[in-house]
Short mmCIF file of C-alpha atoms in Angstrom, two decimals:
data_model
loop_
_atom_site.label_atom_id
_atom_site.label_comp_id
_atom_site.label_asym_id
_atom_site.label_seq_id
_atom_site.Cartn_x
_atom_site.Cartn_y
_atom_site.Cartn_z
CA UNK A 159 -11.32 -8.78 30.06
CA UNK A 160 -13.36 -9.08 26.88
CA UNK A 161 -13.42 -7.01 23.66
CA UNK A 162 -14.73 -7.18 20.11
CA UNK A 163 -11.75 -6.43 17.87
CA UNK A 164 -10.69 -6.38 14.21
CA UNK A 165 -7.85 -8.04 12.31
CA UNK A 166 -6.75 -6.94 8.84
CA UNK A 167 -5.58 -9.70 6.53
CA UNK A 168 -4.87 -10.55 2.91
CA UNK A 169 -4.96 -13.90 1.12
CA UNK A 170 -5.46 -15.30 -2.35
CA UNK A 171 -8.45 -17.27 -1.13
CA UNK A 172 -10.28 -15.55 1.73
CA UNK A 173 -12.81 -18.36 2.13
CA UNK A 174 -9.96 -20.85 2.58
CA UNK A 175 -8.31 -18.54 5.13
CA UNK A 176 -11.56 -18.23 7.09
CA UNK A 177 -12.15 -22.00 6.96
CA UNK A 178 -8.65 -22.56 8.34
CA UNK A 179 -9.26 -20.06 11.16
CA UNK A 180 -12.58 -21.71 12.02
CA UNK A 181 -11.04 -25.21 12.03
CA UNK A 182 -7.58 -24.53 13.47
CA UNK A 183 -7.74 -21.09 15.08
CA UNK A 184 -5.69 -18.01 14.34
CA UNK A 185 -1.98 -18.40 13.61
CA UNK A 186 0.87 -15.96 13.78
CA UNK A 187 4.36 -15.89 12.37
CA UNK A 188 7.35 -15.45 14.63
CA UNK A 189 9.14 -12.13 14.15
CA UNK A 190 11.82 -10.71 16.40
CA UNK A 191 10.52 -7.15 16.03
CA UNK A 192 6.80 -7.36 16.77
CA UNK A 193 6.03 -4.17 18.69
CA UNK A 194 4.05 -6.00 21.40
CA UNK A 195 5.82 -9.35 21.20
CA UNK A 196 4.65 -12.57 19.57
CA UNK A 197 0.95 -12.98 18.92
CA UNK A 198 -2.03 -12.20 16.71
CA UNK A 199 -2.63 -8.45 16.39
CA UNK A 200 -6.02 -6.78 16.51
CA UNK A 201 -7.29 -3.21 16.39
CA UNK A 202 -10.09 -1.73 18.48
CA UNK A 203 -11.55 -0.12 15.34
CA UNK A 204 -12.42 -1.75 12.04
CA UNK A 205 -11.03 1.21 10.08
CA UNK A 206 -7.47 0.56 11.32
CA UNK A 207 -7.73 -3.14 10.41
CA UNK A 208 -8.96 -2.12 6.96
CA UNK A 209 -5.97 0.18 6.46
CA UNK A 210 -3.59 -2.56 7.65
CA UNK A 211 -5.03 -5.12 5.21
CA UNK A 212 -4.64 -2.67 2.34
CA UNK A 213 -0.92 -2.37 3.12
CA UNK A 214 -0.35 -5.92 1.90
CA UNK A 215 2.64 -5.96 -0.45
CA UNK A 216 1.03 -8.48 -2.76
CA UNK A 217 -1.56 -6.70 -4.92
CA UNK A 218 -2.98 -10.03 -6.18
CA UNK A 219 -4.31 -10.88 -2.74
CA UNK A 220 -7.85 -10.28 -1.55
CA UNK A 221 -8.13 -8.01 1.46
CA UNK A 222 -10.45 -8.65 4.39
CA UNK A 223 -11.25 -7.58 7.92
CA UNK A 224 -11.92 -10.33 10.43
CA UNK A 225 -13.99 -9.67 13.54
CA UNK A 226 -13.25 -11.56 16.73
CA UNK A 227 -13.92 -11.55 20.42
CA UNK A 228 -10.80 -11.65 22.58
CA UNK A 229 -11.05 -12.60 26.24
CA UNK A 230 -9.01 -13.65 29.25
CA UNK A 231 -8.98 -13.43 33.01
CA UNK A 232 -8.18 -9.90 34.19
CA UNK A 233 -4.87 -11.02 35.74
CA UNK A 234 -3.72 -12.37 32.34
CA UNK A 235 -4.31 -9.00 30.62
CA UNK A 236 -1.55 -6.36 30.54
CA UNK A 237 -2.62 -2.81 29.70
CA UNK A 238 0.54 -0.99 28.64
CA UNK A 239 -1.23 2.37 28.92
CA UNK A 240 -1.27 2.20 32.72
CA UNK A 241 1.52 3.84 34.74
CA UNK A 242 1.46 1.02 37.29
CA UNK A 243 2.18 -1.52 34.55
CA UNK A 244 5.06 0.59 33.21
CA UNK A 245 6.60 0.50 36.70
CA UNK A 246 6.12 -3.28 36.86
CA UNK A 247 7.73 -3.74 33.43
CA UNK A 248 10.62 -1.45 34.33
CA UNK A 249 11.35 -3.46 37.49
CA UNK A 250 11.15 -6.72 35.57
CA UNK A 251 13.52 -5.49 32.83
CA UNK A 252 15.95 -4.34 35.51
CA UNK A 253 15.74 -7.80 37.12
CA UNK A 254 16.41 -9.52 33.77
CA UNK A 255 19.36 -7.25 33.02
CA UNK A 256 20.89 -7.86 36.45
CA UNK A 257 20.54 -11.62 35.99
CA UNK A 258 22.12 -11.45 32.53
CA UNK A 259 24.96 -9.29 33.85
CA UNK A 260 25.70 -11.83 36.61
CA UNK A 261 25.93 -14.53 33.94
CA UNK A 262 28.13 -12.30 31.74
CA UNK A 263 25.54 -12.26 28.97
CA UNK A 264 25.45 -9.12 26.85
CA UNK A 265 22.26 -8.40 24.92
CA UNK A 266 22.86 -6.77 21.58
CA UNK A 267 20.03 -5.94 19.22
CA UNK A 268 20.94 -5.59 15.56
CA UNK A 269 20.92 -1.98 14.37
CA UNK A 270 19.70 -0.69 17.76
CA UNK A 271 16.19 -1.73 16.72
CA UNK A 272 13.91 -0.65 19.61
CA UNK A 273 11.14 -2.96 18.39
CA UNK A 274 13.45 -5.97 18.67
CA UNK A 275 14.40 -4.97 22.18
CA UNK A 276 10.78 -4.30 23.16
CA UNK A 277 9.68 -7.59 21.57
CA UNK A 278 12.32 -9.50 23.53
CA UNK A 279 11.35 -8.02 26.89
CA UNK A 280 7.60 -8.23 26.34
CA UNK A 281 7.88 -11.89 25.30
CA UNK A 282 9.88 -12.57 28.48
CA UNK A 283 7.29 -10.74 30.59
CA UNK A 284 4.42 -12.63 28.94
CA UNK A 285 6.14 -15.91 29.69
CA UNK A 286 7.05 -15.00 33.29
CA UNK A 287 3.58 -13.70 34.26
CA UNK A 288 1.49 -15.83 31.87
CA UNK A 289 -0.07 -12.83 30.13
CA UNK A 290 -2.39 -13.80 27.28
CA UNK A 291 -3.32 -10.33 25.93
CA UNK A 292 -1.39 -7.06 25.80
CA UNK A 293 -2.94 -3.71 24.89
CA UNK A 294 -1.29 -0.45 23.94
CA UNK A 295 -2.50 2.86 22.56
CA UNK A 296 -0.21 4.27 19.89
CA UNK A 297 -0.21 8.02 19.17
CA UNK A 298 -0.59 8.90 15.50
CA UNK A 299 -0.14 11.99 13.41
CA UNK A 300 -3.40 13.93 13.22
CA UNK A 301 -3.77 15.33 9.70
CA UNK A 302 -7.13 16.92 10.45
CA UNK A 303 -6.25 20.61 10.85
CA UNK A 304 -9.49 21.49 12.66
CA UNK A 305 -9.26 18.86 15.40
CA UNK A 306 -5.47 19.18 15.60
CA UNK A 307 -5.81 22.93 16.19
CA UNK A 308 -7.94 22.42 19.30
CA UNK A 309 -5.71 19.67 20.71
CA UNK A 310 -7.67 16.55 19.77
CA UNK A 311 -5.10 13.90 19.02
CA UNK A 312 -5.43 10.72 17.04
CA UNK A 313 -4.48 7.36 18.51
CA UNK A 314 -4.81 3.70 17.68
CA UNK A 315 -5.47 0.90 20.16
CA UNK A 316 -3.88 -2.44 19.38
CA UNK A 317 -4.14 -5.79 21.12
CA UNK A 318 -1.61 -8.61 20.88
CA UNK A 319 -3.11 -11.99 21.75
CA UNK A 320 -0.41 -14.52 22.55
CA UNK A 321 -2.63 -17.49 23.22
CA UNK A 322 -4.96 -18.19 20.31
CA UNK A 323 -7.35 -20.03 22.63
CA UNK A 324 -8.31 -16.54 23.82
CA UNK A 325 -9.69 -15.59 20.39
CA UNK A 326 -13.21 -16.37 19.21
CA UNK A 327 -13.83 -15.87 15.49
CA UNK A 328 -16.97 -13.80 14.81
CA UNK A 329 -17.06 -13.01 11.07
CA UNK A 330 -15.33 -11.33 8.16
CA UNK A 331 -15.77 -8.86 5.36
CA UNK A 332 -13.93 -8.88 2.04
CA UNK A 333 -12.67 -5.36 1.39
CA UNK A 334 -11.35 -5.61 -2.12
CA UNK A 335 -10.60 -8.32 -4.60
CA UNK A 336 -8.44 -8.21 -7.71
CA UNK A 337 -10.97 -10.54 -9.33
CA UNK A 338 -13.82 -8.77 -11.14
CA UNK A 339 -17.48 -9.50 -10.37
CA UNK A 340 -16.63 -10.83 -6.95
CA UNK A 341 -19.16 -9.92 -4.29
CA UNK A 342 -18.16 -8.45 -0.97
CA UNK A 343 -19.21 -10.82 1.80
CA UNK A 344 -20.22 -10.01 5.32
CA UNK A 345 -21.09 -12.56 7.92
CA UNK A 346 -23.24 -11.54 10.86
CA UNK A 347 -21.65 -11.52 14.29
#
């Protein structure tokens, strides 16, 4: 499995961020509600990464889109769009729940947060089967009346890369900067 993908990011110093990625690889922060479990998230299209970077809560940060190649052996890639993989996940979750029940362990996710529950199970599955990359297509609201009318629906493909050794940095582009007279950079990939 191999894809060119895009990551939206924001930082005060983009060049420093890129230097850190080049020297130390991508990093991710642990969160208990990542929708595809722990990892670095990428989009299949640059436009989605651009929109994600612009959602940064800190308006003083520079926004950028980073291009990367993600890769792994086919058996370490889990495509969540496939029915066969949904069956596999369902059986694994059932197995986990039976094991927890035998040990009198009750799972309770704060506020019935489905993302926390999904994150928990997907992280367990990644660990059990040594998956490095997960992919899922998310349906989105189509605001284009013309395409919506004829049944063309909008979706967004995301990848979650758990092992940063499966990411190869390719380049970046600064989208916007709060500093005036700052040039937009683009590295060739």
